[in-house]
Short mmCIF file of C-alpha atoms in Angstrom, two decimals:
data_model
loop_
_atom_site.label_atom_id
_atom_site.label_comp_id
_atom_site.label_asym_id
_atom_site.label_seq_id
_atom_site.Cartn_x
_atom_site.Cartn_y
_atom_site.Cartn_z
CA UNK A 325 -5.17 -30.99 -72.41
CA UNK A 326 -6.58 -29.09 -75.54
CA UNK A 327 -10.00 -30.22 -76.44
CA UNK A 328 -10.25 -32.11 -79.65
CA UNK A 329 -6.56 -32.76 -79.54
CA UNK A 330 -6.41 -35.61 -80.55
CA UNK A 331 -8.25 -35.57 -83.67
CA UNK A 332 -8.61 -32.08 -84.50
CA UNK A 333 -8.51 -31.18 -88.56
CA UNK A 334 -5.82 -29.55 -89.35
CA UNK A 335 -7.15 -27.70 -91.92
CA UNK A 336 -8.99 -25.35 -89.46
CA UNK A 337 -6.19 -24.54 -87.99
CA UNK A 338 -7.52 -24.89 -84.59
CA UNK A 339 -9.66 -22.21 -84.81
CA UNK A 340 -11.89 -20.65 -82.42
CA UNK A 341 -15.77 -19.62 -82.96
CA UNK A 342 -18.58 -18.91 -81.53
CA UNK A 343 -21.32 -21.83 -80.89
CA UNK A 344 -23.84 -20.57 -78.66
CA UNK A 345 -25.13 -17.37 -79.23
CA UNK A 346 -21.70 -15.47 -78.76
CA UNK A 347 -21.74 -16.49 -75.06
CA UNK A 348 -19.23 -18.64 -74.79
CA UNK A 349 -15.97 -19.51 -76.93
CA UNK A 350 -15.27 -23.67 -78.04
CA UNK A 351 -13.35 -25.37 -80.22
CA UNK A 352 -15.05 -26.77 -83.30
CA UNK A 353 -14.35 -30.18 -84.99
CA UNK A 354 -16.44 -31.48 -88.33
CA UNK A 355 -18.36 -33.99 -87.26
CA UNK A 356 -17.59 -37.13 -89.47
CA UNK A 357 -20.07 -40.18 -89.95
CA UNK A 358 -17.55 -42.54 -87.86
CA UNK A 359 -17.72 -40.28 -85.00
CA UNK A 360 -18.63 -41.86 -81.61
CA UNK A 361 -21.14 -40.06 -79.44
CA UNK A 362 -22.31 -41.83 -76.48
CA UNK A 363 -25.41 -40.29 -74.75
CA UNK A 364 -27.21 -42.15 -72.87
CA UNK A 365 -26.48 -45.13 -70.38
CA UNK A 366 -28.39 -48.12 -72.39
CA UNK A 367 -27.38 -46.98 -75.98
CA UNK A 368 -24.40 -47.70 -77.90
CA UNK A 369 -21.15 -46.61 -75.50
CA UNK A 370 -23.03 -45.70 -72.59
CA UNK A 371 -20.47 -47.69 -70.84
CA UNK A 372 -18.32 -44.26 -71.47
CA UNK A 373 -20.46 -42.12 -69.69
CA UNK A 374 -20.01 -42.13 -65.83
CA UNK A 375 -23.59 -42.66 -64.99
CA UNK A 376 -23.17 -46.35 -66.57
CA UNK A 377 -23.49 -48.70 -64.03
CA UNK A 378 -21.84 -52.22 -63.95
CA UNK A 379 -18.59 -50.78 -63.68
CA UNK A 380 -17.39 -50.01 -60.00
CA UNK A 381 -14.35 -48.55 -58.68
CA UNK A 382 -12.43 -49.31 -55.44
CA UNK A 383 -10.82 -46.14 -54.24
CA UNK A 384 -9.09 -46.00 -50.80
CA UNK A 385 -10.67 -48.42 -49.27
CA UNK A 386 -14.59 -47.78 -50.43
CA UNK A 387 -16.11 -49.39 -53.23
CA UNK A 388 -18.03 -46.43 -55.89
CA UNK A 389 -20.51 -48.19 -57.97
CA UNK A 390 -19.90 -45.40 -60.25
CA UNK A 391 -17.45 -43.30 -62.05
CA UNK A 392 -19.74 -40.47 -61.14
CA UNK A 393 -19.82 -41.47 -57.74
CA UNK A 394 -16.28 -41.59 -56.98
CA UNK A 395 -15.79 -38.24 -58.95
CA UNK A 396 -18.68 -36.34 -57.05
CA UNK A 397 -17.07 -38.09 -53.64
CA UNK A 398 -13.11 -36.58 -54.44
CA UNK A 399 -14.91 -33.37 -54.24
CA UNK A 400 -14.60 -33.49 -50.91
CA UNK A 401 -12.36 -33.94 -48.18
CA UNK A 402 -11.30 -37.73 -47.48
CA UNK A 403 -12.31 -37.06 -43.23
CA UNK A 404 -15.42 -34.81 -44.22
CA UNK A 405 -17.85 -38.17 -44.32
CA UNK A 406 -19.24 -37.25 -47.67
CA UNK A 407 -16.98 -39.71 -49.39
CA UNK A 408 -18.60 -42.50 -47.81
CA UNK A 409 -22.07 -41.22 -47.82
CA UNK A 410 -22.14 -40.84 -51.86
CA UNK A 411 -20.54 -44.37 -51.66
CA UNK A 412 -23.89 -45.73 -50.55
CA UNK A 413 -25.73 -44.02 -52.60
CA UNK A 414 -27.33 -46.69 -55.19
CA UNK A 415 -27.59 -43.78 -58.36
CA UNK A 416 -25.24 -42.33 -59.72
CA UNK A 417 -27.44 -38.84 -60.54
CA UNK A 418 -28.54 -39.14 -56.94
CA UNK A 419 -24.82 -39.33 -56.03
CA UNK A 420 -24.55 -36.17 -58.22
CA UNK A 421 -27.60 -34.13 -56.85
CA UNK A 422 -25.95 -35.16 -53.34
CA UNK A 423 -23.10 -33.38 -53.79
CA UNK A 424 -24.40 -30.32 -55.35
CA UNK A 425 -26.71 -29.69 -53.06
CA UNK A 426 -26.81 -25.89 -51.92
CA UNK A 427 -25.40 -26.15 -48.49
CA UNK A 428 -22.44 -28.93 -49.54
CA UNK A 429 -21.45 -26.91 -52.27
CA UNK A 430 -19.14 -24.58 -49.88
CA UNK A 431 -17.59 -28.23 -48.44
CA UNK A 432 -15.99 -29.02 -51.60
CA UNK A 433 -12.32 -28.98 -51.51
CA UNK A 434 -12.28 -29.48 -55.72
CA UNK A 435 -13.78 -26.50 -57.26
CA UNK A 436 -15.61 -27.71 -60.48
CA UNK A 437 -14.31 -27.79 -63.61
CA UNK A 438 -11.18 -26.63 -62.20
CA UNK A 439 -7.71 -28.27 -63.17
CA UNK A 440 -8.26 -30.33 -60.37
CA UNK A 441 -11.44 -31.37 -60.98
CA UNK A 442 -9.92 -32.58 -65.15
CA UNK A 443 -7.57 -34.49 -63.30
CA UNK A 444 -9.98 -36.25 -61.09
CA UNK A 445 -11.67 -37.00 -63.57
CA UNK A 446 -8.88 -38.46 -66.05
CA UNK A 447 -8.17 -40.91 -62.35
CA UNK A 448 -12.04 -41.71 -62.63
CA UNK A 449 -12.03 -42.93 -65.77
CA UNK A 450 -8.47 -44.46 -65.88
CA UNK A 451 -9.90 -46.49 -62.73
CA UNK A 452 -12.70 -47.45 -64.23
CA UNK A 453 -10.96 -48.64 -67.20
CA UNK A 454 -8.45 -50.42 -65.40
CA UNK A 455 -10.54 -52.10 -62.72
CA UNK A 456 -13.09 -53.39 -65.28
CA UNK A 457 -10.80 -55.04 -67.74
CA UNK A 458 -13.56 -55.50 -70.28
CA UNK A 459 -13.28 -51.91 -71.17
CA UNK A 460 -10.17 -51.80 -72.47
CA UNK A 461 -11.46 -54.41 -75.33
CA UNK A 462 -14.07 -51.73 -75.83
CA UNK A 463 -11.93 -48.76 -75.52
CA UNK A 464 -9.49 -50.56 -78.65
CA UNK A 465 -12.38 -51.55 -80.50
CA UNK A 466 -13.27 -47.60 -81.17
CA UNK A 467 -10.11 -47.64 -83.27
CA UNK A 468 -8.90 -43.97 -83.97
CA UNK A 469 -12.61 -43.05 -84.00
CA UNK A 470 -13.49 -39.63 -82.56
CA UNK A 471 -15.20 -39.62 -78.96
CA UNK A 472 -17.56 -37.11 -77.64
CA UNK A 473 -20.23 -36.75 -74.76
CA UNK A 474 -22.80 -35.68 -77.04
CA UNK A 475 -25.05 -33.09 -75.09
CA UNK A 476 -27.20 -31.71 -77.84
CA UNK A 477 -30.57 -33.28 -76.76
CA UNK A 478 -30.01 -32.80 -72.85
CA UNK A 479 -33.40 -30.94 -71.79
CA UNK A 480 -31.39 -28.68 -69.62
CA UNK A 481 -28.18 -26.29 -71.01
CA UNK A 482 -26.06 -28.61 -73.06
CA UNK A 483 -22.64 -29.00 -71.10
CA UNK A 484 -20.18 -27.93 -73.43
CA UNK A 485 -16.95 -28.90 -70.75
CA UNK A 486 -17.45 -31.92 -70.48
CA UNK A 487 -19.00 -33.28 -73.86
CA UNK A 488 -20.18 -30.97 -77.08
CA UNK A 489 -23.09 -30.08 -78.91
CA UNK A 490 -23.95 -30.87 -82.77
CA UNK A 491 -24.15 -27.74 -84.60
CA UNK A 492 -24.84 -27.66 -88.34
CA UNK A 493 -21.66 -29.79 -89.56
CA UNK A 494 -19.22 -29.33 -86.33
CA UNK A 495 -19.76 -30.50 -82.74
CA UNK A 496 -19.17 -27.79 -80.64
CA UNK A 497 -17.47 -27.83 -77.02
CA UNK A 498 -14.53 -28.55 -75.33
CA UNK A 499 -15.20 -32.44 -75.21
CA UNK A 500 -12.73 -33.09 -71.88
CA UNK A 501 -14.75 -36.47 -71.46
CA UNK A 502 -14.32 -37.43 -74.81
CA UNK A 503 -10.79 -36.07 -74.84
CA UNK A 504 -9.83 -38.27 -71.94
CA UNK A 505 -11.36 -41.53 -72.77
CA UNK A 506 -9.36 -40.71 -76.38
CA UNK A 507 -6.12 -40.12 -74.07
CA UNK A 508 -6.64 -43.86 -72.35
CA UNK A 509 -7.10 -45.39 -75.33
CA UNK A 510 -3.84 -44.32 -76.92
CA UNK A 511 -1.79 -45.33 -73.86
CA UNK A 512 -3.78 -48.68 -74.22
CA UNK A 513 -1.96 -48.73 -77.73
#
């Protein structure tokens, strides 16, 4: 998967460039005024982002009361016991700071943001869409709209993987959340 596939201008012919002091290389879309960038949990979309609560997700036999929890949990081996223990954990971030923890770090079986990892994630969120029917609606209702994990006021380093940044006109990033929730929605179609 390409970020910004899926609605990528053509007239910048896919170009690469620089967006954070020269450090790393992202794709670059104009941001347009229909754009959908969900943020935070209790603002408009935060049902996209995997921190939302409300939406749970029944994965082998143990209930995740999160999309982030079941992605942090397929980190690691099914027989390693962490799978169950961020199952019980009530928050999702705490589910998250759980796993990445120093010492569990070498347990992981997924290295992050490896292809693995992606496709985790795409059977995260297709879960969560398909176990919570009410999404879909949602999901259709966006239309053809452009979505992106907007990361530009995040207090620590913006994660430009998983979501993008605004920068002057362009959001900057490789947008693979975004990118998949765009990917369900056309197989919704």
């Amino acid at each position: 998967m390409q970020p910004f596939l899926l609605k990528f201008d053509n007239s910048l012919k896919k170009q690469y460039i620089d967006c954070m002091d020269n450090a790393v290389k992202h794709m670059m879309v104009p941001i347009h005024e229909d754009d959908i960038g969900f943020t935070k949990v209790r603002l408009p979309y935060g049902w996209c982002s995997n921190m939302a609560g409300g939406f749970p997700i029944l994965h082998e036999g143990i209930n995740y009361l999160t999309s982030e929890a079941l992605f942090q949990a397929l980190r690691f081996a099914p027989d390693s016991g962490h799978r169950e223990a961020i199952a019980e954990i009530k928050s999702p971030m705490a589910a998250k700071l759980y796993a990445k923890k120093t010492e569990r770090l070498k347990e992981m079986i997924i290295e992050q943001r490896s292809d693995l990892d992606l496709r985790n994630m795409i059977l995260c969120v297709q879960m969560k869409v398909d176990q919570n029917p009410q999404l879909k609606q949602l999901l259709l209702e966006t239309g053809d709209r452009l979505i992106v994990e907007d990361t530009t006021a995040r207090k620590s380093r913006p994660d430009l993987f998983w979501g993008a940044i605004r920068k002057d006109d362009f959001w900057c990033g490789s947008n693979y959340l975004g990118n998949i929730w765009m990917m369900i929605r056309d197989d919704l179609k």
